[in-house]
Backbone as XML, in Angstrom:
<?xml version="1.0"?>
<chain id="A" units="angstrom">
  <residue number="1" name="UNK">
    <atom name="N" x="0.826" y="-1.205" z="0.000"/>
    <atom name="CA" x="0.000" y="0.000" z="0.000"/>
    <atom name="C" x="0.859" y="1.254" z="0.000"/>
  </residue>
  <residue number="2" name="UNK">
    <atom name="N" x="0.319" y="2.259" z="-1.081"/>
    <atom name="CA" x="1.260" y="3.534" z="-0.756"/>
    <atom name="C" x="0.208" y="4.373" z="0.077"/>
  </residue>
  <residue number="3" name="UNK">
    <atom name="N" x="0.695" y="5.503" z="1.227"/>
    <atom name="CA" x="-0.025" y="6.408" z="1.785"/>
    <atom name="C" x="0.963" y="7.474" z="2.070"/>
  </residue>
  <residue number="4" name="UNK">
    <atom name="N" x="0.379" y="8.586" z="1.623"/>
    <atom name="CA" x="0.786" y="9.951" z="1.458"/>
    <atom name="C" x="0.139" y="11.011" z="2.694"/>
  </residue>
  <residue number="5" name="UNK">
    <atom name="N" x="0.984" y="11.654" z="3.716"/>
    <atom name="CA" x="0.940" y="11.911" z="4.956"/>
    <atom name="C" x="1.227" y="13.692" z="4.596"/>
  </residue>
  <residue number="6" name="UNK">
    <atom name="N" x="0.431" y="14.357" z="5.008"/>
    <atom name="CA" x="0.807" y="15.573" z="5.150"/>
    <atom name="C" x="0.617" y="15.986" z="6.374"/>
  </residue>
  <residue number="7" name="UNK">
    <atom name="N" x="2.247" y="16.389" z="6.992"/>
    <atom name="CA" x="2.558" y="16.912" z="8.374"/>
    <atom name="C" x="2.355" y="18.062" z="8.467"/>
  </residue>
  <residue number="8" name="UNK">
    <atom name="N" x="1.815" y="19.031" z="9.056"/>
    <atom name="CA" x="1.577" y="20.310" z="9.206"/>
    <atom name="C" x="2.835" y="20.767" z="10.650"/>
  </residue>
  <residue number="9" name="UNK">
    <atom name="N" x="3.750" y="21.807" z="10.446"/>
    <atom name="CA" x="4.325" y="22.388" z="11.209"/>
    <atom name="C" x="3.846" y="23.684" z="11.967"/>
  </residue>
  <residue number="10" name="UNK">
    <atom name="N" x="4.275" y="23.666" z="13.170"/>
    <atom name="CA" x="3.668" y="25.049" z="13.777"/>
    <atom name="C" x="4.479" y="25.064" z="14.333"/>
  </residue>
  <residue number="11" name="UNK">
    <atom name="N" x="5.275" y="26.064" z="13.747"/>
    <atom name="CA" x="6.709" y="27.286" z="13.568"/>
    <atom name="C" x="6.485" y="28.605" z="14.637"/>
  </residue>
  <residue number="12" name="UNK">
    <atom name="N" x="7.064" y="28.398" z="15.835"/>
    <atom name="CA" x="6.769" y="28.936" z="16.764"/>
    <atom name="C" x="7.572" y="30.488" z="16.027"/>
  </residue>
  <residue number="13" name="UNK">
    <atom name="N" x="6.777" y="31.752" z="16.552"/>
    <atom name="CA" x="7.455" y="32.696" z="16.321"/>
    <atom name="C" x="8.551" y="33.036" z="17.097"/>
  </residue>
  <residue number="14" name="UNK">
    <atom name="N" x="9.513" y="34.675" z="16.487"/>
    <atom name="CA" x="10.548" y="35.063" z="17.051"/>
    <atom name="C" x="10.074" y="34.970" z="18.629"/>
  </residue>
  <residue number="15" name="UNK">
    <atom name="N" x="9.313" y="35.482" z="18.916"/>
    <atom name="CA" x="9.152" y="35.690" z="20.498"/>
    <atom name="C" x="8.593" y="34.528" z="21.117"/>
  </residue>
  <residue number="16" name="UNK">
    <atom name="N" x="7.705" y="33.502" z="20.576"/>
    <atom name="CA" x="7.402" y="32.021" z="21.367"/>
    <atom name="C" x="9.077" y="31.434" z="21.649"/>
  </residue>
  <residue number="17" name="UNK">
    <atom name="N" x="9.812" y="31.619" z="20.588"/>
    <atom name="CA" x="11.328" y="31.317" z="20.300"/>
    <atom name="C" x="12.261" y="31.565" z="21.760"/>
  </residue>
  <residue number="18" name="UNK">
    <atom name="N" x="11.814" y="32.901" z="21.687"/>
    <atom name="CA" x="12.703" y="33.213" z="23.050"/>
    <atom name="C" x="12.505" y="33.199" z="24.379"/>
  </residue>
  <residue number="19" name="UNK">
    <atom name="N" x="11.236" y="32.970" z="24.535"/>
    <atom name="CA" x="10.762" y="32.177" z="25.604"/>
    <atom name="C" x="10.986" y="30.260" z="25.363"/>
  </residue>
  <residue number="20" name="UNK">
    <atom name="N" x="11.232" y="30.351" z="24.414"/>
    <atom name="CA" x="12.075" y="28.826" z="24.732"/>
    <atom name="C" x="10.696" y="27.523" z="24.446"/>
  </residue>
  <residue number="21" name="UNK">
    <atom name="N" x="9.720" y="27.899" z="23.515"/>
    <atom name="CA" x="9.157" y="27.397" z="22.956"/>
    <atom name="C" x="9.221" y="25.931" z="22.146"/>
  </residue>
  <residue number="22" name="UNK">
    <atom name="N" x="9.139" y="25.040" z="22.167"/>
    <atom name="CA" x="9.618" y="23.733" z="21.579"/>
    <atom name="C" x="9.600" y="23.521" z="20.059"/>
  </residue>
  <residue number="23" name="UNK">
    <atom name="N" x="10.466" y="23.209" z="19.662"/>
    <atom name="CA" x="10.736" y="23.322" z="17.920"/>
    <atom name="C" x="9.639" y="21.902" z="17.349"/>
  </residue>
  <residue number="24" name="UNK">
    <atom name="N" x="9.335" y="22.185" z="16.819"/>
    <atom name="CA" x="8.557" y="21.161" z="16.151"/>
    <atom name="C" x="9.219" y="19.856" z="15.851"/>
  </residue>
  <residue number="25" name="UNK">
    <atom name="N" x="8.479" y="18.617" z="15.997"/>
    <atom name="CA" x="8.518" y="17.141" z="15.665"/>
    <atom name="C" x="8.747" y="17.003" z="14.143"/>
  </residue>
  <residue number="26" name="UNK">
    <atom name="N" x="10.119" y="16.488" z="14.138"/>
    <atom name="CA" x="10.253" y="16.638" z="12.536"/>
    <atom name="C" x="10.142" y="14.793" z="12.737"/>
  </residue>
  <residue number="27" name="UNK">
    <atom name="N" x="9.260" y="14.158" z="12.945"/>
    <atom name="CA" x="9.140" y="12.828" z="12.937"/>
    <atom name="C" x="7.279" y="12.458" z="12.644"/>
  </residue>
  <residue number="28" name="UNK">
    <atom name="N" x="7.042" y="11.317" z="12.329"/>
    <atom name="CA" x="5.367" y="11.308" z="11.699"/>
    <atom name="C" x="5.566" y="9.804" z="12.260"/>
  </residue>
  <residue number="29" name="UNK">
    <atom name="N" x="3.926" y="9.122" z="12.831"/>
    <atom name="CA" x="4.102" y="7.562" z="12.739"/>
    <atom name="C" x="2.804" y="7.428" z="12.143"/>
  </residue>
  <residue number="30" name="UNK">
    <atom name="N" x="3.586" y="6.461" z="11.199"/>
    <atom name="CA" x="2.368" y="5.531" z="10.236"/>
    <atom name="C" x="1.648" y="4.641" z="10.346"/>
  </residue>
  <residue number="31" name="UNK">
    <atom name="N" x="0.589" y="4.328" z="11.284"/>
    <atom name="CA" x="-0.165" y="3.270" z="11.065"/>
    <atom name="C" x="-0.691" y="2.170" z="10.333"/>
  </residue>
  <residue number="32" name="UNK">
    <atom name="N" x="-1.224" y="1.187" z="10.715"/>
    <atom name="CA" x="-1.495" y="0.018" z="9.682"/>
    <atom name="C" x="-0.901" y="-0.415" z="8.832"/>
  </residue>
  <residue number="33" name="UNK">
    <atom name="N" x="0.542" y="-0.421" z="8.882"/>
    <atom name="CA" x="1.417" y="-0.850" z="7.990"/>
    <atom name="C" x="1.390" y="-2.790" z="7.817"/>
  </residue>
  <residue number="34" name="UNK">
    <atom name="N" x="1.560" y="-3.176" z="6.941"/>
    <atom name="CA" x="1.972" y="-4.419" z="7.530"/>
    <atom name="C" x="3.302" y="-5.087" z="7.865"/>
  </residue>
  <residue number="35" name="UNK">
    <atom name="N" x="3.027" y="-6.342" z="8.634"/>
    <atom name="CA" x="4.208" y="-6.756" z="9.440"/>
    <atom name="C" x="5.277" y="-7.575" z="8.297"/>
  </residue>
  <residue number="36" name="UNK">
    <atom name="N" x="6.470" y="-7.512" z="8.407"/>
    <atom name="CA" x="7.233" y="-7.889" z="7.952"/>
    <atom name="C" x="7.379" y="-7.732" z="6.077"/>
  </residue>
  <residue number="37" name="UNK">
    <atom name="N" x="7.324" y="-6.533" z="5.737"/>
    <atom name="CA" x="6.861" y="-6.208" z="4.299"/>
    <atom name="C" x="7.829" y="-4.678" z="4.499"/>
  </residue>
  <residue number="38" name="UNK">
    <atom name="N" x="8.734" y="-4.776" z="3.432"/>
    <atom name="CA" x="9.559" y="-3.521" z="3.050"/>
    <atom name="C" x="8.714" y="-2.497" z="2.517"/>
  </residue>
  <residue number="39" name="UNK">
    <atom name="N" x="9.200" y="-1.181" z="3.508"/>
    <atom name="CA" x="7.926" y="0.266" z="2.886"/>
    <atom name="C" x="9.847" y="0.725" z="2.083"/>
  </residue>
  <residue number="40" name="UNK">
    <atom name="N" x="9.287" y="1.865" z="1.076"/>
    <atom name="CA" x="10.132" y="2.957" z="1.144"/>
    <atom name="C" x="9.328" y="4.143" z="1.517"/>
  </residue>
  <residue number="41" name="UNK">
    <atom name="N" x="10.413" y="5.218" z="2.059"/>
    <atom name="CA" x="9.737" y="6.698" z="2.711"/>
    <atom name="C" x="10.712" y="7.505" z="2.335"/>
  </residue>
  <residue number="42" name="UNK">
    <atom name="N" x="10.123" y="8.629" z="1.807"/>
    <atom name="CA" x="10.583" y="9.803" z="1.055"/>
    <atom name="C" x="10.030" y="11.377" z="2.141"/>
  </residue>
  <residue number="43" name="UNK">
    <atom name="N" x="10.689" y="12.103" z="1.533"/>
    <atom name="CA" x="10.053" y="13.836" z="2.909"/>
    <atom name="C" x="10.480" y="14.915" z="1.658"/>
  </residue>
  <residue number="44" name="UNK">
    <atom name="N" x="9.347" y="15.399" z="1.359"/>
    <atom name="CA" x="9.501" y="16.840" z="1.210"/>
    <atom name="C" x="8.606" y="17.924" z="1.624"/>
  </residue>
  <residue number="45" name="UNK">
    <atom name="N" x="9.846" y="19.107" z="1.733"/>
    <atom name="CA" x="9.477" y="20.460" z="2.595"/>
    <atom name="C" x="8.464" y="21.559" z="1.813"/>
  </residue>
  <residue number="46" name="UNK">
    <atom name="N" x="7.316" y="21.895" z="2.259"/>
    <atom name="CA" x="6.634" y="22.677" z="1.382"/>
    <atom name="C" x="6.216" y="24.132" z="1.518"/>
  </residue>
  <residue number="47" name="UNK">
    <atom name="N" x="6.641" y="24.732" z="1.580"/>
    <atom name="CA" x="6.386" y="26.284" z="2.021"/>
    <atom name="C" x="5.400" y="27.370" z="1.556"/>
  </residue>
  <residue number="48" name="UNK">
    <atom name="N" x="5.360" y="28.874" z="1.502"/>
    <atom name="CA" x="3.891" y="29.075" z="1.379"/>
    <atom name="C" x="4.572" y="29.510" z="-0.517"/>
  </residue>
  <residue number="49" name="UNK">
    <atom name="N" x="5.478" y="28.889" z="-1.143"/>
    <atom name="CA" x="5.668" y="29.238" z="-2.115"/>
    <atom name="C" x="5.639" y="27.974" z="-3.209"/>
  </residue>
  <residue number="50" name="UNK">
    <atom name="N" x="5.266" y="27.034" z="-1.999"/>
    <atom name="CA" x="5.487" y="25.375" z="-3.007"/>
    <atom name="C" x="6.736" y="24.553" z="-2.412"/>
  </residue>
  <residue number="51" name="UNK">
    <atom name="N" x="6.439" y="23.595" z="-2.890"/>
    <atom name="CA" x="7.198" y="22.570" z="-2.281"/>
    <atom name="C" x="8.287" y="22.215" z="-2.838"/>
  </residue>
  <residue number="52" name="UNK">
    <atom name="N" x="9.567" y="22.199" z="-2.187"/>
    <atom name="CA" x="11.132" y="21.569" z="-2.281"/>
    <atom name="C" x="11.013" y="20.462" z="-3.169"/>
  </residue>
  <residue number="53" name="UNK">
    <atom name="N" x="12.591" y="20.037" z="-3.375"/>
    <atom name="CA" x="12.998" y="18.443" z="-4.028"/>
    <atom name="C" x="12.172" y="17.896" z="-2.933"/>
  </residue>
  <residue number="54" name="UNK">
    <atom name="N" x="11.817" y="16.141" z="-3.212"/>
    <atom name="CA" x="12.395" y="15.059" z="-2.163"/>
    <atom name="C" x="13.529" y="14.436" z="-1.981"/>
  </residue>
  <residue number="55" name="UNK">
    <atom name="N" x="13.721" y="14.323" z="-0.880"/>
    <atom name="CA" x="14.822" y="13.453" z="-0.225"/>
    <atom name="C" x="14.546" y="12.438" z="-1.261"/>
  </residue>
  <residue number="56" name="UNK">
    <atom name="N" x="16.262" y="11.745" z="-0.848"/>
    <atom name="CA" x="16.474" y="10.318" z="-1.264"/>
    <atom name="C" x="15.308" y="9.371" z="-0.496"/>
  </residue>
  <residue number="57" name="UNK">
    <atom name="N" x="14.911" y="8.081" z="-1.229"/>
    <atom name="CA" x="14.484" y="7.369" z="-0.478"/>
    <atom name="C" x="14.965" y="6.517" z="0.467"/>
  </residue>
  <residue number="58" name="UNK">
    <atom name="N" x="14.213" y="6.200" z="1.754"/>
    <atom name="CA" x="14.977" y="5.619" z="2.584"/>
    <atom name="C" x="14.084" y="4.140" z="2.834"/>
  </residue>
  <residue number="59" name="UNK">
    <atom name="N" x="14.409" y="3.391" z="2.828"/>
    <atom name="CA" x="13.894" y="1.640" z="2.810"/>
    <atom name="C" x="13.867" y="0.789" z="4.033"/>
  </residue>
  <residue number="60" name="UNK">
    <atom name="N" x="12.358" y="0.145" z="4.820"/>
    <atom name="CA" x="12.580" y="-0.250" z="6.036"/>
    <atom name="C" x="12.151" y="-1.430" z="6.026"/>
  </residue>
  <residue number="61" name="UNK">
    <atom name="N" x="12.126" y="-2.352" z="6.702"/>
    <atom name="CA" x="11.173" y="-3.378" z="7.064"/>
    <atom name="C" x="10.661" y="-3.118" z="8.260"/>
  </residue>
  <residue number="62" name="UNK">
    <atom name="N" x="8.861" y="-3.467" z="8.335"/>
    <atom name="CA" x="8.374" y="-3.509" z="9.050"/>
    <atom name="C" x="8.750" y="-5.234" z="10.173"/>
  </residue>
  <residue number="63" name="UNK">
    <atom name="N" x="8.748" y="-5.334" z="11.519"/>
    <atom name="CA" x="9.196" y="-6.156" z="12.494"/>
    <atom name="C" x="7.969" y="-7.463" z="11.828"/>
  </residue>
  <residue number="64" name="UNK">
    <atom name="N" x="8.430" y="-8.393" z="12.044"/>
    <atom name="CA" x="7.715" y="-9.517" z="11.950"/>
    <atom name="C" x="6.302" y="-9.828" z="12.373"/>
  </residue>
  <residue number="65" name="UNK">
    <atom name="N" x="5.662" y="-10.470" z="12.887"/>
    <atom name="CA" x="4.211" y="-10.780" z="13.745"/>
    <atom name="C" x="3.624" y="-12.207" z="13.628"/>
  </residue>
  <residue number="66" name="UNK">
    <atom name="N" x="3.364" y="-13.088" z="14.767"/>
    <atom name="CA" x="2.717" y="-14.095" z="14.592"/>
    <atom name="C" x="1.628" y="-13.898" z="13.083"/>
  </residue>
  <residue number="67" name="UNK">
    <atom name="N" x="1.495" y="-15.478" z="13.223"/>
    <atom name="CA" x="0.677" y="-15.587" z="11.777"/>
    <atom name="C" x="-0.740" y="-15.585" z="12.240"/>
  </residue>
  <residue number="68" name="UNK">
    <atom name="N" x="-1.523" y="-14.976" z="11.290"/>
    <atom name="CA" x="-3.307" y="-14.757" z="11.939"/>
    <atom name="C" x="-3.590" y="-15.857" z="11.853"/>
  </residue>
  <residue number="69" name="UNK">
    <atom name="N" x="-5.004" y="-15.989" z="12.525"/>
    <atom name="CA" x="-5.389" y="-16.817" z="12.953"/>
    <atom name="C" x="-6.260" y="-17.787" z="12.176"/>
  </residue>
  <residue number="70" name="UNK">
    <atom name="N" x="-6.338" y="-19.084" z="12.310"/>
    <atom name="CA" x="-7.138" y="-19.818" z="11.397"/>
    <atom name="C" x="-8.212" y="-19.661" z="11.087"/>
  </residue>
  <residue number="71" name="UNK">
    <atom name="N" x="-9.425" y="-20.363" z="10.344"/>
    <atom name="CA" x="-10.618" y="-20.106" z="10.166"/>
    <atom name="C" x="-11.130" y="-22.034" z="10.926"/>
  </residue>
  <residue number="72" name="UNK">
    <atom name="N" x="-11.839" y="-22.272" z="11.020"/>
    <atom name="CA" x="-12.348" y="-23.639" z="11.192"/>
    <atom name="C" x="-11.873" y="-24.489" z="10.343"/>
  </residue>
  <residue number="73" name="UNK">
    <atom name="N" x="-11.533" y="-25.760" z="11.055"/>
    <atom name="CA" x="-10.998" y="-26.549" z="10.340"/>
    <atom name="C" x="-12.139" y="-27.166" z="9.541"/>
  </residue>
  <residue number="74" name="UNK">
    <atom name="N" x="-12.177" y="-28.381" z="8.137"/>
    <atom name="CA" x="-12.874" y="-28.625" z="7.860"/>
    <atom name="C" x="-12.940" y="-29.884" z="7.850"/>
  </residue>
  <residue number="75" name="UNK">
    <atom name="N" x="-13.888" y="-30.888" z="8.266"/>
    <atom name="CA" x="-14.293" y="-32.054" z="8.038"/>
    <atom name="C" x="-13.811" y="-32.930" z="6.148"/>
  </residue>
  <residue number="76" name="UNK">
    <atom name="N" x="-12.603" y="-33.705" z="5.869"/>
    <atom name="CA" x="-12.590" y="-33.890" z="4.911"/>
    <atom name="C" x="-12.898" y="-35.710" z="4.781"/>
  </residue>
  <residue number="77" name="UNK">
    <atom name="N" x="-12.378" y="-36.083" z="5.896"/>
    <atom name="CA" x="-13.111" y="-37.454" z="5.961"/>
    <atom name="C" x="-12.860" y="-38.108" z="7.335"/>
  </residue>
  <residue number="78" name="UNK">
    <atom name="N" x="-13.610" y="-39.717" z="7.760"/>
    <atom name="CA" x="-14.017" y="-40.185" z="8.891"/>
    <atom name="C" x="-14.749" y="-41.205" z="8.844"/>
  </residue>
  <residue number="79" name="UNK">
    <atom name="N" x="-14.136" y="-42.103" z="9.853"/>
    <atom name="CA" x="-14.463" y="-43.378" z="10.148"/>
    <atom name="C" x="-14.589" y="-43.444" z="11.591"/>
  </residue>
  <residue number="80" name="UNK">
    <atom name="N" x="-15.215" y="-44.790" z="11.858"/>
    <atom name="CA" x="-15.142" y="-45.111" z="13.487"/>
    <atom name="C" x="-14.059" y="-44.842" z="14.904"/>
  </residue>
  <residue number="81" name="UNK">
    <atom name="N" x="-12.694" y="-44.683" z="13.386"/>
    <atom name="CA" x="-11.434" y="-44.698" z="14.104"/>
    <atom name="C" x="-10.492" y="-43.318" z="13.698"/>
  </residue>
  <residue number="82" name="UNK">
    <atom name="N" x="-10.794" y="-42.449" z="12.867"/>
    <atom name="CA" x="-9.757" y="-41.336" z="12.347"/>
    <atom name="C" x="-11.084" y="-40.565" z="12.081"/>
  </residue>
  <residue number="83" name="UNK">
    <atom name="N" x="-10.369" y="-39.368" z="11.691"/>
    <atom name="CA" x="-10.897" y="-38.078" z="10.803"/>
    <atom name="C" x="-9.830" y="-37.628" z="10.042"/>
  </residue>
  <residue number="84" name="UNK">
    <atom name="N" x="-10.287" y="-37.253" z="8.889"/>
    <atom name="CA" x="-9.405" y="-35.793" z="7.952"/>
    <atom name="C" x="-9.786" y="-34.614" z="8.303"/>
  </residue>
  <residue number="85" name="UNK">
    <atom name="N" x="-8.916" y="-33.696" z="8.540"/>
    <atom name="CA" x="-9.624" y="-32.642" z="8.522"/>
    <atom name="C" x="-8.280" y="-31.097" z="7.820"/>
  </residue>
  <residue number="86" name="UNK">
    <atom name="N" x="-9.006" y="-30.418" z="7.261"/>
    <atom name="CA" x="-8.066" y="-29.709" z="6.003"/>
    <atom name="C" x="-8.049" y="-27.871" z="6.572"/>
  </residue>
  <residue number="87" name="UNK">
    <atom name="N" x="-7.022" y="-27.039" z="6.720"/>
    <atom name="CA" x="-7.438" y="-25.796" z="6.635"/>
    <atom name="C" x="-7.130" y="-25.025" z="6.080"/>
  </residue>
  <residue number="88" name="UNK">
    <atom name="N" x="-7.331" y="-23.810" z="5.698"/>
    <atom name="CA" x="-6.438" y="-22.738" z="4.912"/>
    <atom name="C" x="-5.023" y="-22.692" z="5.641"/>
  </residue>
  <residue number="89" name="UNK">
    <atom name="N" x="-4.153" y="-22.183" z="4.580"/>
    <atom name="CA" x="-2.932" y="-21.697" z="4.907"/>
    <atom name="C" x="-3.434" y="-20.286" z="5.979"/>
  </residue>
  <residue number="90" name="UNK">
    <atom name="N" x="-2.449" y="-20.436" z="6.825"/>
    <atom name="CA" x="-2.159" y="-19.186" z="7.377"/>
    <atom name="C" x="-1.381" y="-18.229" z="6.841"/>
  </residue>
  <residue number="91" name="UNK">
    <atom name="N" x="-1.272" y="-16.719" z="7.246"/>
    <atom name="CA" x="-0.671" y="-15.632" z="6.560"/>
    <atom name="C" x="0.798" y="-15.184" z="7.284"/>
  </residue>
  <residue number="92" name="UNK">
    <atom name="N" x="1.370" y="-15.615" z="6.955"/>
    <atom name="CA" x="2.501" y="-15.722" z="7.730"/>
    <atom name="C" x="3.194" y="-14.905" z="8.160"/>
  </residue>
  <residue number="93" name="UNK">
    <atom name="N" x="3.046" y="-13.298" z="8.002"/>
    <atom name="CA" x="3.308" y="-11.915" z="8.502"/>
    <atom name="C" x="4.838" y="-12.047" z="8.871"/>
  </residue>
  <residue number="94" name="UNK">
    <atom name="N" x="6.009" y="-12.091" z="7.759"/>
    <atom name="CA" x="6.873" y="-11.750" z="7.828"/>
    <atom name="C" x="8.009" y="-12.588" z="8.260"/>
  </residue>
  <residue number="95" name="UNK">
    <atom name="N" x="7.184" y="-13.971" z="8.617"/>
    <atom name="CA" x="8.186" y="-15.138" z="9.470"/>
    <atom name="C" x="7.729" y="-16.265" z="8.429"/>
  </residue>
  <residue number="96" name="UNK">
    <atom name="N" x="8.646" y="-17.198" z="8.406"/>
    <atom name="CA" x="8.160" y="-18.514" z="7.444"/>
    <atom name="C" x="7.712" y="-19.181" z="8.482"/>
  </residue>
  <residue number="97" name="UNK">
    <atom name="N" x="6.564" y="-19.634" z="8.087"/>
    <atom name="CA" x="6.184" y="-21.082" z="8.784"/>
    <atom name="C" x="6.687" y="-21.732" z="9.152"/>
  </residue>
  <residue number="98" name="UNK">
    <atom name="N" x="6.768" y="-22.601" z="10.470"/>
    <atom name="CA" x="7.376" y="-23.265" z="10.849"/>
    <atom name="C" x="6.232" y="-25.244" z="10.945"/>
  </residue>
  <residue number="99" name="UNK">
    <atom name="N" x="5.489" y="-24.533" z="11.189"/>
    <atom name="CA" x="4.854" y="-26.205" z="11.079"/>
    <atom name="C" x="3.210" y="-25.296" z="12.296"/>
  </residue>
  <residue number="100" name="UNK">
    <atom name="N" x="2.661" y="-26.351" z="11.845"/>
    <atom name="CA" x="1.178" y="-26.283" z="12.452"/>
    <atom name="C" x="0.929" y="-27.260" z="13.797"/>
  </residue>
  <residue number="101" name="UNK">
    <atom name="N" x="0.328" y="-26.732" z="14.939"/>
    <atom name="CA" x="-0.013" y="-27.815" z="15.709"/>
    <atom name="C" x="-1.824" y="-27.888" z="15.316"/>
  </residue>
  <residue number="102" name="UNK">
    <atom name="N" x="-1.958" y="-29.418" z="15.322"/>
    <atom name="CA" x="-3.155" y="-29.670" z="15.670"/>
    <atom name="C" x="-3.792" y="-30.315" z="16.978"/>
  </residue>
  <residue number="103" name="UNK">
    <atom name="N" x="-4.732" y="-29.987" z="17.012"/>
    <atom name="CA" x="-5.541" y="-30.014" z="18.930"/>
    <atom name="C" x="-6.605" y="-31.188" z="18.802"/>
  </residue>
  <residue number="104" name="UNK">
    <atom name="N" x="-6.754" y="-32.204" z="18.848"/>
    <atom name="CA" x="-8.014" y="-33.258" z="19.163"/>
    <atom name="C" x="-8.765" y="-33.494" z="20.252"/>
  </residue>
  <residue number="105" name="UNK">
    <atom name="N" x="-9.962" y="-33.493" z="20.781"/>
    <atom name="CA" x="-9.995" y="-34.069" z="21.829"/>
    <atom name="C" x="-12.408" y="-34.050" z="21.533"/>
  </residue>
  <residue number="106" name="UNK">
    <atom name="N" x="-12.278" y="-34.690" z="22.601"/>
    <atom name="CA" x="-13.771" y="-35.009" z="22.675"/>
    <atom name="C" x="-14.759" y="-33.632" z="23.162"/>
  </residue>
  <residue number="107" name="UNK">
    <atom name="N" x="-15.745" y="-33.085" z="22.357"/>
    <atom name="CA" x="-16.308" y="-31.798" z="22.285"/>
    <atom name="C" x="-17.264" y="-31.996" z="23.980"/>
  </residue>
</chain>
């Protein structure tokens, strides 16, 4: 997904300045990114005359995350003594699979 963020600055004046006023957050956080999937992020400065170059791009990976969660397993076959039973792949958010546990027991 691309998403385009416009930061608004509030540029303390000469005199907020000298009372020692706090310089603005030159930092933004992006939400809903997903886990383990390379973003690139770019910044440009826009003033009341139009906006600068952009920066070079800079390239991250987002941190890993357990894999979501299953949906119901499904009944694929069964006898007196076994069952089949089949599910979707899980989404593996940035980590390879390692193997599936399955859970049996009497409802």
């Amino acid at each position: 997904p691309h998403v385009a963020l416009q930061v608004g600055l509030a540029v303390p004046t000469p005199e907020e300045e000298a009372q020692g006023a706090p310089i603005p957050a030159l930092q933004v956080s992006v939400p809903q990114l997903l886990p383990g999937t390379t973003y690139a992020c770019r910044v440009c400065a826009v003033s009341s005359v139009g906006p600068g170059g952009w920066s070079a791009k800079s390239t991250f990976v987002t941190q890993a995350a357990p894999p979501d969660g299953l949906p119901q397993p499904k009944l694929v076959d069964s006898s007196a003594r076994h069952v089949s039973v089949r599910w979707d792949a899980a989404r593996s958010n940035g980590s390879p699979l390692v193997h599936y546990e399955v859970e049996v027991g009497a409802a």
